[in-house]
Tab-separated table of C-alpha atoms and ligand atoms in Angstrom:
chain	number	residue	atom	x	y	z
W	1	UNK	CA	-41.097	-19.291	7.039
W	2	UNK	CA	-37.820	-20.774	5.653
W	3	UNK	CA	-34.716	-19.399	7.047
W	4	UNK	CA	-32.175	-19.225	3.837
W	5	UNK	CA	-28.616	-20.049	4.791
W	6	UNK	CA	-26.617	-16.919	4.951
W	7	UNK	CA	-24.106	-15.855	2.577
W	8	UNK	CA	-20.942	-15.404	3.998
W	9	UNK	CA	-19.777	-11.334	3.027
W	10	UNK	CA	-18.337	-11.795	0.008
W	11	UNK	CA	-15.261	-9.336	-2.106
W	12	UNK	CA	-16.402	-10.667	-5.481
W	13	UNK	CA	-19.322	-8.020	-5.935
W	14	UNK	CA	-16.310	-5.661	-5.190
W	15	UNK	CA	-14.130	-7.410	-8.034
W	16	UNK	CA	-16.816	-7.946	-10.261
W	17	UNK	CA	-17.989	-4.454	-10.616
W	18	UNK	CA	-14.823	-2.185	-10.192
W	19	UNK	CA	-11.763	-2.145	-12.584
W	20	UNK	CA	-9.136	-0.880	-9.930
W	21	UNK	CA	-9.006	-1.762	-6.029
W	22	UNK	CA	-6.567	-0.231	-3.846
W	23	UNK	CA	-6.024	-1.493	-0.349
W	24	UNK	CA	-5.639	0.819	2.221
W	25	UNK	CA	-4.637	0.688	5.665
W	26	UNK	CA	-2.078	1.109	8.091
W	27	UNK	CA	1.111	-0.274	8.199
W	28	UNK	CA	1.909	-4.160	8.650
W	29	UNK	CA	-1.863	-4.970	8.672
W	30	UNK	CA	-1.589	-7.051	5.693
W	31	UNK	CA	-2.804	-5.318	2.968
W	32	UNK	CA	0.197	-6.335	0.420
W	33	UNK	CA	-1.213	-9.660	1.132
W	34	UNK	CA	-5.222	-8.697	0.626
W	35	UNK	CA	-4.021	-7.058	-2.753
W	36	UNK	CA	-2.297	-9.943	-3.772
W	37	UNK	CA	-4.720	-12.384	-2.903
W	38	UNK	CA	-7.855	-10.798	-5.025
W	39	UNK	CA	-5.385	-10.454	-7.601
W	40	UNK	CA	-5.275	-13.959	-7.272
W	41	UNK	CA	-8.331	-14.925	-7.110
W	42	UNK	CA	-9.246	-12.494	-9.995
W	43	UNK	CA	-6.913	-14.684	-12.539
W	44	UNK	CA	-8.109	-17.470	-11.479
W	45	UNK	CA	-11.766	-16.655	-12.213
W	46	UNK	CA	-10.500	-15.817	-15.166
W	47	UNK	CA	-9.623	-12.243	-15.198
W	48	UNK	CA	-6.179	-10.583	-16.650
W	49	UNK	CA	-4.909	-9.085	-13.781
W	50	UNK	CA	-1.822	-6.832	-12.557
W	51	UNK	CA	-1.317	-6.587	-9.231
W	52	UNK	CA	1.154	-3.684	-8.215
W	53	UNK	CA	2.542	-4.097	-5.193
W	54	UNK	CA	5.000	-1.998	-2.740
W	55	UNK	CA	7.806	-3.703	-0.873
W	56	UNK	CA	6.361	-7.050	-0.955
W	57	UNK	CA	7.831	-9.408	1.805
W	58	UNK	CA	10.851	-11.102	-0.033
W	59	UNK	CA	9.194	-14.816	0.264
W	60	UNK	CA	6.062	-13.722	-1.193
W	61	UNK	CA	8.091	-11.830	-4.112
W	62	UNK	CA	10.239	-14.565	-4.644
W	63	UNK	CA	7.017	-17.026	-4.411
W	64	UNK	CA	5.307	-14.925	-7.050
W	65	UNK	CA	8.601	-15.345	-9.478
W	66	UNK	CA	9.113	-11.227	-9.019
W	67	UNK	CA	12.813	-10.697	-9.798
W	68	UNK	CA	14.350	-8.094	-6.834
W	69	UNK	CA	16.075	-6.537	-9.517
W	70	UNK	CA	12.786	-5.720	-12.163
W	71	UNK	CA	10.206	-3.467	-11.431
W	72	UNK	CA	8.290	-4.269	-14.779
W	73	UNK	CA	5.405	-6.108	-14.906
W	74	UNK	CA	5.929	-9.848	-14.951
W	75	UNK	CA	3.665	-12.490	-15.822
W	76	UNK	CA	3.076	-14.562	-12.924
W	77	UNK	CA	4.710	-18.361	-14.513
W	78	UNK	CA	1.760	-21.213	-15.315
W	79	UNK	CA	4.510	-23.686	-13.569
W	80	UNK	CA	3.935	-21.868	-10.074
W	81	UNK	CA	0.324	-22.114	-10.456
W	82	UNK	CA	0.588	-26.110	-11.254
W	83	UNK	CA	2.500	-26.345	-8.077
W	84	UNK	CA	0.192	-24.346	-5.718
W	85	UNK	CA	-2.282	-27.079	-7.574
W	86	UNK	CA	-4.278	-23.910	-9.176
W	87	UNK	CA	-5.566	-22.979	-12.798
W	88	UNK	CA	-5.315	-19.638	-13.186
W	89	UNK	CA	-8.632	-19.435	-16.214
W	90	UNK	CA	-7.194	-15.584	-16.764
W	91	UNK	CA	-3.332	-13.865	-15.929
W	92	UNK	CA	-1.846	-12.666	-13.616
W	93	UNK	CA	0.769	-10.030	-13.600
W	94	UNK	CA	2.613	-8.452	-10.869
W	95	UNK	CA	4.790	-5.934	-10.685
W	96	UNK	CA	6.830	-4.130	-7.746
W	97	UNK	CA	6.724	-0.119	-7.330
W	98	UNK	CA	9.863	1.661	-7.787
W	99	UNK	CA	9.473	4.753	-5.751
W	100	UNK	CA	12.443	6.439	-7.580
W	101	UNK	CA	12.568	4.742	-11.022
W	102	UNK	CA	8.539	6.439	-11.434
W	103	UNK	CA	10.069	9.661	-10.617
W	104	UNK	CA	12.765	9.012	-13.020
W	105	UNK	CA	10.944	8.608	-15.631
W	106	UNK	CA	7.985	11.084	-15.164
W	107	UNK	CA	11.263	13.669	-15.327
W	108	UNK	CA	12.369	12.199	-18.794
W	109	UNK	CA	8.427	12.524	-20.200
W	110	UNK	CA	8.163	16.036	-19.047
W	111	UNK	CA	11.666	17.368	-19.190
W	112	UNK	CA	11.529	20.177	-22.408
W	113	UNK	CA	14.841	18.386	-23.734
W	114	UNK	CA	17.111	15.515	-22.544
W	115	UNK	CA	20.349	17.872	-21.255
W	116	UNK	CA	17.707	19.384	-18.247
W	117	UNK	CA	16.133	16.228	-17.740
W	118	UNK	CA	20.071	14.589	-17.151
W	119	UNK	CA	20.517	17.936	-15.289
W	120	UNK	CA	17.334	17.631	-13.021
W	121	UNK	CA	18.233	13.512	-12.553
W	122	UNK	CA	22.139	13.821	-11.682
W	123	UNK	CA	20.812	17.127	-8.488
W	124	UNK	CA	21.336	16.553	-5.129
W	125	UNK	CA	18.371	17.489	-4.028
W	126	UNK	CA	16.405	15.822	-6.968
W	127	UNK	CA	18.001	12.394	-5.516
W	128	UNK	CA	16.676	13.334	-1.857
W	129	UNK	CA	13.339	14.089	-3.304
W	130	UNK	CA	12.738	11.174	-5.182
W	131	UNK	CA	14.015	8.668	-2.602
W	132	UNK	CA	13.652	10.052	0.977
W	133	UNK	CA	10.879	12.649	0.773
W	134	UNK	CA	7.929	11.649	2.672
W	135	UNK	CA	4.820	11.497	0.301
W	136	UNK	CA	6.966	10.922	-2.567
W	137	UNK	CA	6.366	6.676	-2.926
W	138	UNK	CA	2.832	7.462	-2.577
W	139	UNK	CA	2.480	10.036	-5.095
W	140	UNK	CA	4.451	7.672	-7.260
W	141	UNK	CA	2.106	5.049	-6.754
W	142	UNK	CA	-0.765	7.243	-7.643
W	143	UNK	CA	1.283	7.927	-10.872
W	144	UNK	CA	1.816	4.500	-11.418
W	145	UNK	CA	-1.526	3.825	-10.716
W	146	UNK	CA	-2.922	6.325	-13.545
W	147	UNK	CA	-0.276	4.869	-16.434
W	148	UNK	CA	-1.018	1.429	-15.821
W	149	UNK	CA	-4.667	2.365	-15.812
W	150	UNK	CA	-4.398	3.531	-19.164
W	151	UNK	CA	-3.323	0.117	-21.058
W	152	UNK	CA	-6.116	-1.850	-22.177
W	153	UNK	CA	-4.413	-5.289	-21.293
W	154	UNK	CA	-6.158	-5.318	-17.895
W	155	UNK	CA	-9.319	-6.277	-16.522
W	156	UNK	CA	-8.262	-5.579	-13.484
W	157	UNK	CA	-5.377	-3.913	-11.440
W	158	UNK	CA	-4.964	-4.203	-7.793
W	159	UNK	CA	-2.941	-1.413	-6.224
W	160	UNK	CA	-0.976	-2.037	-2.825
W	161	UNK	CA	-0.250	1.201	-1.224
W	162	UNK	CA	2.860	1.617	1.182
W	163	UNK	CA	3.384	1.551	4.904
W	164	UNK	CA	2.844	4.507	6.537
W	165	UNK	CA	3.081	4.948	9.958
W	166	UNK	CA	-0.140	6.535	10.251
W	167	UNK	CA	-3.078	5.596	7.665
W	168	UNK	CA	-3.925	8.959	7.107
W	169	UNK	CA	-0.536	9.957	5.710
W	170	UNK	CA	-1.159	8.079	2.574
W	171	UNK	CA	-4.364	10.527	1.109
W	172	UNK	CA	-2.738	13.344	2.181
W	173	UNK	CA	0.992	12.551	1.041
W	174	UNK	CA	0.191	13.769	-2.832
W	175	UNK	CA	-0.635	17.218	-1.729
W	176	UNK	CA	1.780	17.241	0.611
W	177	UNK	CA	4.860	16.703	-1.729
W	178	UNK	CA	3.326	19.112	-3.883
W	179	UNK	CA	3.102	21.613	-1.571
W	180	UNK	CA	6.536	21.113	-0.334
W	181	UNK	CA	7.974	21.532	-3.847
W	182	UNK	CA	4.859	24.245	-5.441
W	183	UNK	CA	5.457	25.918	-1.923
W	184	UNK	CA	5.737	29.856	-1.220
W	185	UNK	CA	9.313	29.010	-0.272
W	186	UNK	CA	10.577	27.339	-3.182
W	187	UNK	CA	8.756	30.286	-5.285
W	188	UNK	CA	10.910	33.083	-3.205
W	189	UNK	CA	13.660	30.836	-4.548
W	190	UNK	CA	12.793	31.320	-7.732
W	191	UNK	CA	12.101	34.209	-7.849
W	192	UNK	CA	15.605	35.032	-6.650
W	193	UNK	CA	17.384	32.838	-8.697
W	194	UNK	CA	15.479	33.553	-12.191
W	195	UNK	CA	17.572	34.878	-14.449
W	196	UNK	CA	21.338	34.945	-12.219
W	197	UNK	CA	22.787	32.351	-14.810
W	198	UNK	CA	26.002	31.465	-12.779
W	199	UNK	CA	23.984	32.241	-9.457
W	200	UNK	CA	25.731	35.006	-9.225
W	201	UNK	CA	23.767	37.158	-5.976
W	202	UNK	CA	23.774	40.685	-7.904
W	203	UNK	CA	21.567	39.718	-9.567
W	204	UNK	CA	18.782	39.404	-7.483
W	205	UNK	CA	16.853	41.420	-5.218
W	206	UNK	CA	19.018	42.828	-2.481
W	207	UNK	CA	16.865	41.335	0.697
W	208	UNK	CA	17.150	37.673	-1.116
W	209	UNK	CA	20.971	38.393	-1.881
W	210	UNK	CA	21.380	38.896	1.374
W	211	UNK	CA	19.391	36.740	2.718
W	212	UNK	CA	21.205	33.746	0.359
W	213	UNK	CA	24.462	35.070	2.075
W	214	UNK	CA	23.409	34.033	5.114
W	215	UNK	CA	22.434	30.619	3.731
W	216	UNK	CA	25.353	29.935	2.023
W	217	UNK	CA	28.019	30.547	5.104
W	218	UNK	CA	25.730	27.851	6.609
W	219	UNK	CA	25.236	25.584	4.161
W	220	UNK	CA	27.536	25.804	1.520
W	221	UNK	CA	27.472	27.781	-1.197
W	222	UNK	CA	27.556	24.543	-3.656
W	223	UNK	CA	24.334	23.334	-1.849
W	224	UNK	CA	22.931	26.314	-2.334
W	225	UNK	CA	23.440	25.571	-6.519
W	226	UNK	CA	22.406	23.025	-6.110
W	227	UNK	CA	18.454	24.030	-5.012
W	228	UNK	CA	18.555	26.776	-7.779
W	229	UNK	CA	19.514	24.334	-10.219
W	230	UNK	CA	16.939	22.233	-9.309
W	231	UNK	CA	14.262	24.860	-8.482
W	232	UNK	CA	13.956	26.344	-11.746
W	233	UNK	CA	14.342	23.171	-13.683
W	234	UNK	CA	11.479	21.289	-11.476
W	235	UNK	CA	9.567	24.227	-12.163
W	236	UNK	CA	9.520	23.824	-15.451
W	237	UNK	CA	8.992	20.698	-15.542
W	238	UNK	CA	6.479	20.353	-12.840
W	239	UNK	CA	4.652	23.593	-13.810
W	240	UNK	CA	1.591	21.547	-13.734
W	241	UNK	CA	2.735	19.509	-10.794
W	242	UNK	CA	-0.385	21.124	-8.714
W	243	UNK	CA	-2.430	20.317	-11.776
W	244	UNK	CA	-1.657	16.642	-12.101
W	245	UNK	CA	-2.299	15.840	-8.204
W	246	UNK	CA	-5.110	16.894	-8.926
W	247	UNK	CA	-6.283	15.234	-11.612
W	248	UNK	CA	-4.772	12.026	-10.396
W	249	UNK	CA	-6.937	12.556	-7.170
W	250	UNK	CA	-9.972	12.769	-9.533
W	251	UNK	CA	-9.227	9.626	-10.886
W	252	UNK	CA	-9.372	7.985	-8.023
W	253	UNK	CA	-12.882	9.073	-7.466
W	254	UNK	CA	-14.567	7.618	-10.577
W	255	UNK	CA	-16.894	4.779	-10.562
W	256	UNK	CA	-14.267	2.120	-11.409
W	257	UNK	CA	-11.906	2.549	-8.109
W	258	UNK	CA	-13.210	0.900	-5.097
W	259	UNK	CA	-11.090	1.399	-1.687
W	260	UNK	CA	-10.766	-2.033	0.597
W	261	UNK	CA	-9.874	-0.463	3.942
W	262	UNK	CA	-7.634	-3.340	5.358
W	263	UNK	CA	-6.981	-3.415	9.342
W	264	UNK	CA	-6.042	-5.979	11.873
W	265	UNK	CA	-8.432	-6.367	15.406
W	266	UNK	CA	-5.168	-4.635	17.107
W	267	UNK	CA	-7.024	-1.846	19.428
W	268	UNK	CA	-4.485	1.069	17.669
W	269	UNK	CA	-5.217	-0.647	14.162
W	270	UNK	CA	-9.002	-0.088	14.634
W	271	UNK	CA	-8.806	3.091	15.665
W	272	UNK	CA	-6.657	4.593	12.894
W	273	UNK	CA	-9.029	2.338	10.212
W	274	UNK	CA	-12.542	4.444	11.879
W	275	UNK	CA	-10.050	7.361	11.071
W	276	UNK	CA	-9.184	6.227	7.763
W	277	UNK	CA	-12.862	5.255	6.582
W	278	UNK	CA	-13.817	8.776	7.071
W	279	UNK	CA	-11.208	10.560	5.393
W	280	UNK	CA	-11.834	8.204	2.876
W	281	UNK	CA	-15.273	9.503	2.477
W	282	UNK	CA	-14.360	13.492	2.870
W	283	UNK	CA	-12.078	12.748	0.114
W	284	UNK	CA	-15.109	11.405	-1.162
W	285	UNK	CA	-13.552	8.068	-1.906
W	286	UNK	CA	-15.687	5.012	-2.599
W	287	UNK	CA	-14.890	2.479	0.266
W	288	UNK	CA	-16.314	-0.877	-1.149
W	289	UNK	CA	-15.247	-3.309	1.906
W	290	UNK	CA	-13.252	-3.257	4.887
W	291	UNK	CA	-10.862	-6.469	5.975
W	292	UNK	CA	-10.623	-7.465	9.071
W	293	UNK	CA	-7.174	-9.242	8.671
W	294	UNK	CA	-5.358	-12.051	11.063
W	295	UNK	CA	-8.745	-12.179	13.300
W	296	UNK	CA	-7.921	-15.043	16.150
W	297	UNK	CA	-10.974	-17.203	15.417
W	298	UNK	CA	-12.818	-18.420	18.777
W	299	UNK	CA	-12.456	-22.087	19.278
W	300	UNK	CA	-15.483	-23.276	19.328
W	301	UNK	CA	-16.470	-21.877	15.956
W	302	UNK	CA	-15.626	-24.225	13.062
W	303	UNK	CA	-12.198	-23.813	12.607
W	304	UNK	CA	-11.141	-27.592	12.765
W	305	UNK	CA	-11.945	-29.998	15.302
W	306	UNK	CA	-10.873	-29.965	18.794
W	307	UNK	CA	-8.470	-32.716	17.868
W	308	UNK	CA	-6.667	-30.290	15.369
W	309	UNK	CA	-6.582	-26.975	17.741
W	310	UNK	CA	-5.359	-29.574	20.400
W	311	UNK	CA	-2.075	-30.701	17.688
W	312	UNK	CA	-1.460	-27.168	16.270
W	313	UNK	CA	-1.548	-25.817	20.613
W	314	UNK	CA	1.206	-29.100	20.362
W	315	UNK	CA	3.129	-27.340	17.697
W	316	UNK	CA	3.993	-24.151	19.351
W	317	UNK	CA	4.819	-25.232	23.000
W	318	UNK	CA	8.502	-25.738	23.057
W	319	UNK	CA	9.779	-29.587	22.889
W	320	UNK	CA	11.398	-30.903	25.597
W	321	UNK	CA	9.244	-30.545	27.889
W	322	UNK	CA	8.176	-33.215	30.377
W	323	UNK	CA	4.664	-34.110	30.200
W	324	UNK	CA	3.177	-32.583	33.162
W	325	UNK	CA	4.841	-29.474	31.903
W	326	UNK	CA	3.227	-29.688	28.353
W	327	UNK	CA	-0.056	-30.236	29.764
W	328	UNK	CA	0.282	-27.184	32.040
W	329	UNK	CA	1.461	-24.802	28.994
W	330	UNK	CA	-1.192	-26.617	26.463
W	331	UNK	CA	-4.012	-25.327	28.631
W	332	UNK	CA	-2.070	-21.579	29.161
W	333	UNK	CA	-1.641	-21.362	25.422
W	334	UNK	CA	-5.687	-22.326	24.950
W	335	UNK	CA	-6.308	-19.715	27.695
W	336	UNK	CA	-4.500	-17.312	25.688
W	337	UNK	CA	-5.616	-17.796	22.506
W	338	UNK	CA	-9.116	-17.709	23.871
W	339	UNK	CA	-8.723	-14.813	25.372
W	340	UNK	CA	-7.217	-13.043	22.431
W	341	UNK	CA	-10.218	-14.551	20.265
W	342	UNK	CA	-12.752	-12.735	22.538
W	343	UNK	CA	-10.652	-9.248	22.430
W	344	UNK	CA	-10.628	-9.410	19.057
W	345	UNK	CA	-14.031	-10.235	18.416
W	346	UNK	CA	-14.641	-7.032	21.137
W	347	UNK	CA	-12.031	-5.113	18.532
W	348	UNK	CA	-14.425	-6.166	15.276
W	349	UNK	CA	-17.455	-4.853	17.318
W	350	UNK	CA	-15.916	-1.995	18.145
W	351	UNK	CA	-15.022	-1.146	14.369
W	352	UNK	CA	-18.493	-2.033	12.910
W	353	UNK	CA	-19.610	0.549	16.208
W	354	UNK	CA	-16.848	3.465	15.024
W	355	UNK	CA	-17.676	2.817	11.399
W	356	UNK	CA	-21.635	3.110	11.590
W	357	UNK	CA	-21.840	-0.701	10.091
W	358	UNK	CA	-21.398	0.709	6.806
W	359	UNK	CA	-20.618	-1.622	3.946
W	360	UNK	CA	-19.203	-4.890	3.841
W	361	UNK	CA	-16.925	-6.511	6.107
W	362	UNK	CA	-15.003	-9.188	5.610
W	363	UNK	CA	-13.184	-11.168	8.582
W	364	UNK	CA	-9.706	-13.467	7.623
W	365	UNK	CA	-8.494	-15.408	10.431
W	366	UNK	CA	-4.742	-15.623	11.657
W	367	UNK	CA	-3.351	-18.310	9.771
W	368	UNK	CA	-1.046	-20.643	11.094
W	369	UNK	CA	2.089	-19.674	9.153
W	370	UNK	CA	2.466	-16.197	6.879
W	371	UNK	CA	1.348	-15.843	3.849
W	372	UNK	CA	4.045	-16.364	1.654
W	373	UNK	CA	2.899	-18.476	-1.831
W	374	UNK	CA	0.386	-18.711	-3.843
W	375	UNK	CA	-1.320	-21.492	-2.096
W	376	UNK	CA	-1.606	-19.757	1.530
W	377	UNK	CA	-2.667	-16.870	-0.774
W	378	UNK	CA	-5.563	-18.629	-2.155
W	379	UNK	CA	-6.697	-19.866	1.527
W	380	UNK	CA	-6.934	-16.139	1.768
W	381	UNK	CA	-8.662	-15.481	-0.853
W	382	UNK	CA	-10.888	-18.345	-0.065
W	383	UNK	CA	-12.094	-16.223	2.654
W	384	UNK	CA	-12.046	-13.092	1.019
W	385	UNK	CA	-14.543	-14.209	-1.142
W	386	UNK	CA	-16.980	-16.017	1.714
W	387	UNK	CA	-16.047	-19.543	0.329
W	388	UNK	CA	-14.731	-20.248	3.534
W	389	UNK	CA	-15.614	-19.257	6.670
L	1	ATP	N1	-4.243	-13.772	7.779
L	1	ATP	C1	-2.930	-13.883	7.996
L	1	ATP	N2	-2.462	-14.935	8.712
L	1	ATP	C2	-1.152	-15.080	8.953
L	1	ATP	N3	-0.210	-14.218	8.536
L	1	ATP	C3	-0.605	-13.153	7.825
L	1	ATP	C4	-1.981	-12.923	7.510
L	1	ATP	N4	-2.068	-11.793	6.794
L	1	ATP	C5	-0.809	-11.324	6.669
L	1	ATP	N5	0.073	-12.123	7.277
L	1	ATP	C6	1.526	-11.934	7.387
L	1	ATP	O1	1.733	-10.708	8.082
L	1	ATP	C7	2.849	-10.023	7.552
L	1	ATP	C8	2.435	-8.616	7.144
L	1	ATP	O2	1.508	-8.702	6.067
L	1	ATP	P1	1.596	-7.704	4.830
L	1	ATP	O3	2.982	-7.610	4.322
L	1	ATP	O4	0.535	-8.098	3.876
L	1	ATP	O5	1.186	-6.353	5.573
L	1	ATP	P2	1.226	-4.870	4.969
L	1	ATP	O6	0.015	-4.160	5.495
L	1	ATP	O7	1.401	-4.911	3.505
L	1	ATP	O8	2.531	-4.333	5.683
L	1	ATP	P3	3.331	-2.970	5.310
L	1	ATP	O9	2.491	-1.864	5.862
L	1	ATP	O10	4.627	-3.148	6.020
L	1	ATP	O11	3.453	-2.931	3.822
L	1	ATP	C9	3.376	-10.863	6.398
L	1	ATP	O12	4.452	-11.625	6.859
L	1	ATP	C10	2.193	-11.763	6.042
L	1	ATP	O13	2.605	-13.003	5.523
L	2	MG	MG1	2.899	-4.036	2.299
């Protein structure tokens, strides 16, 4: 019997047969950098590509010719590509979220004229919402995610999702924003306001006039304006808000959207990823590969020769030191990094064990230096895609 050589697990099944990826995961476990890397590799396979990204690290923004100041899409320059020594046989387009500037303009689409839509944009509370409310940058990103979706200029779009501080905030963060602002609460409001004009408290129903009162000698009575304002005008406007969750939810579960569930072999990262996987399937989400990012890769496999692990050990004990000392600290840095190569590879186990061995899963090593340009990107992509193990 021959024994064929096997294939190292590959993303480009994933790429190949899905028009949007999102990477998920939680927070600083690199999935900015997954995202941007298949968008990468996508252009340069010859794919137009957009990759939208959240908060990108300012090096890899600046590296990718994104201007702080833009949050349109911008076509990733030939020029950087020549000096990475790349040829990108599609495009590549990136393009950085801005949380409020989505809001801003979903309000000016659905506003019924441009005087409530200035009215809704210049509220208080409206400028909370949009910029400090949790769940609001990833309902924006699902938002995003649907417009962009729409235009026919891409093959492919690669959504990064934000940080949150736990992984399951990020599928449940659209509901929750709706609920906070479609909530019994802000209906009582409503109801009490509809109809009082200057706010006036006659108006209303006596319990709610009294019980506004009470809010206003705690608050404010100009705070308390400002929520009616803004209650009845986001009503109207986000009459449908429920509605649109919804059906931006439902987009996410079509045939074309494949999850990559990115996590690192930290012990809390695995856990919340075995978490994540299966909300991911009650959502009933289609999770096409998980990444096991910044993996410390065991010596002895194939990672360069002894002779290079010995120079790059070199590079990180501190100079100065005399040579008995540098020999001592050579051999505790190779004890630690061993030893942190065999937790991790206990971590990966213990993922593929939480996780049922479902799917693909795809290991990238802890590089030397971040990932900050496109040519550390493509070594990530590299193995991403199984070329390089
Ligand atoms: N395989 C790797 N080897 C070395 N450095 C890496 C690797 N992957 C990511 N990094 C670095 O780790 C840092 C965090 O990565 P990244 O920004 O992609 O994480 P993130 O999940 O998007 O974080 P956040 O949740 O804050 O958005 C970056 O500085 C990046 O360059
Ligand atoms: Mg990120």
């Amino acid at each position: 019997m021959t024994e064929e050589t096997p294939t190292a697990p590959s993303l480009l099944a994933v790429l190949e047969r899905h028009r949007v990826v999102v990477c998920v995961g939680s927070g600083g476990v690199g999935k900015t950098t997954t995202a941007a890397a298949l968008a990468l590799y996508a252009s340069l396979s010859g794919k137009n590509v957009l990759c939208l990204t959240i908060d990108p690290a300012k090096r890899l923004a600046n590296s990718l010719g994104l201007d702080a100041m833009t949050s349109d899409e911008q076509l990733v320059a030939p020029e950087l590509f020549t000096a990475a020594g790349l040829k990108p046989h599609g495009s590549l387009r990136a393009m950085m979220l801005d949380t409020k500037r989505t809001f801003d303009e979903l309000v000016a689409r659905y506003a019924s004229s441009r005087e409530r839509a200035e009215r809704i944009l210049n509220n208080r509370l409206y400028q909370y919402i949009s910029t400090s409310l949790a769940g609001t940058q990833e309902y924006m990103a699902m938002e995003k995610l649907n417009e962009v979706r729409q235009s026919k200029a891409y093959d492919l779009i690669v959504l990064d999702t934000p940080p949150t501080t736990n992984a399951l905030d990020f599928l449940d963060a659209p509901e929750k924003l709706v609920n906070a602002i479609d909530s019994p609460a802000m209906r009582w409001f409503m109801q009490a306001f509809s109809g009082a004009g200057k706010l006036g408290f006659g108006i209303v129903g006596r319990g709610a006039g009294m019980v506004m009162r009470g809010l206003a000698k705690f608050t404010g009575g100009e705070f308390l304006d400002s929520v009616a304002h803004f209650v009845s005008d986001i009503n109207e406007l986000f009459g449908g808000f429920t509605d649109r969750a919804r059906a931006v939810e439902n987009a996410l579960r079509s045939s074309d959207v494949a999850f990559v569930l990115v996590t690192s072999p930290d012990p809390l990262a695995v856990r919340e990823a075995a978490f994540f996987a299966t909300k991911l399937a009650g959502h009933g989400m289609r999770q096409a590969a998980t990444v096991i990012n910044r993996v410390t890769p065991l010596l002895s496999e194939p990672h360069g020769t002894q002779q290079e692990v010995h120079a790059a050990l070199l590079s990180r004990v501190p100079r100065g030191l005399n040579e008995a000392l540098l020999e001592e600290k050579l051999w505790q840095a190779l004890d630690d990094e061993r030893l942190r190569a065999v937790t991790d590879r206990g971590e990966v186990e213990r993922l593929h064990a939480l996780t049922k061995n479902r799917g693909l899963y795809v290991e990238v090593p802890a590089l030397e230096e971040d990932v900050h340009d496109l040519a550390s990107l493509s070594r990530v992509a590299e193995y991403l895609m199984g070329s390089r193990t």
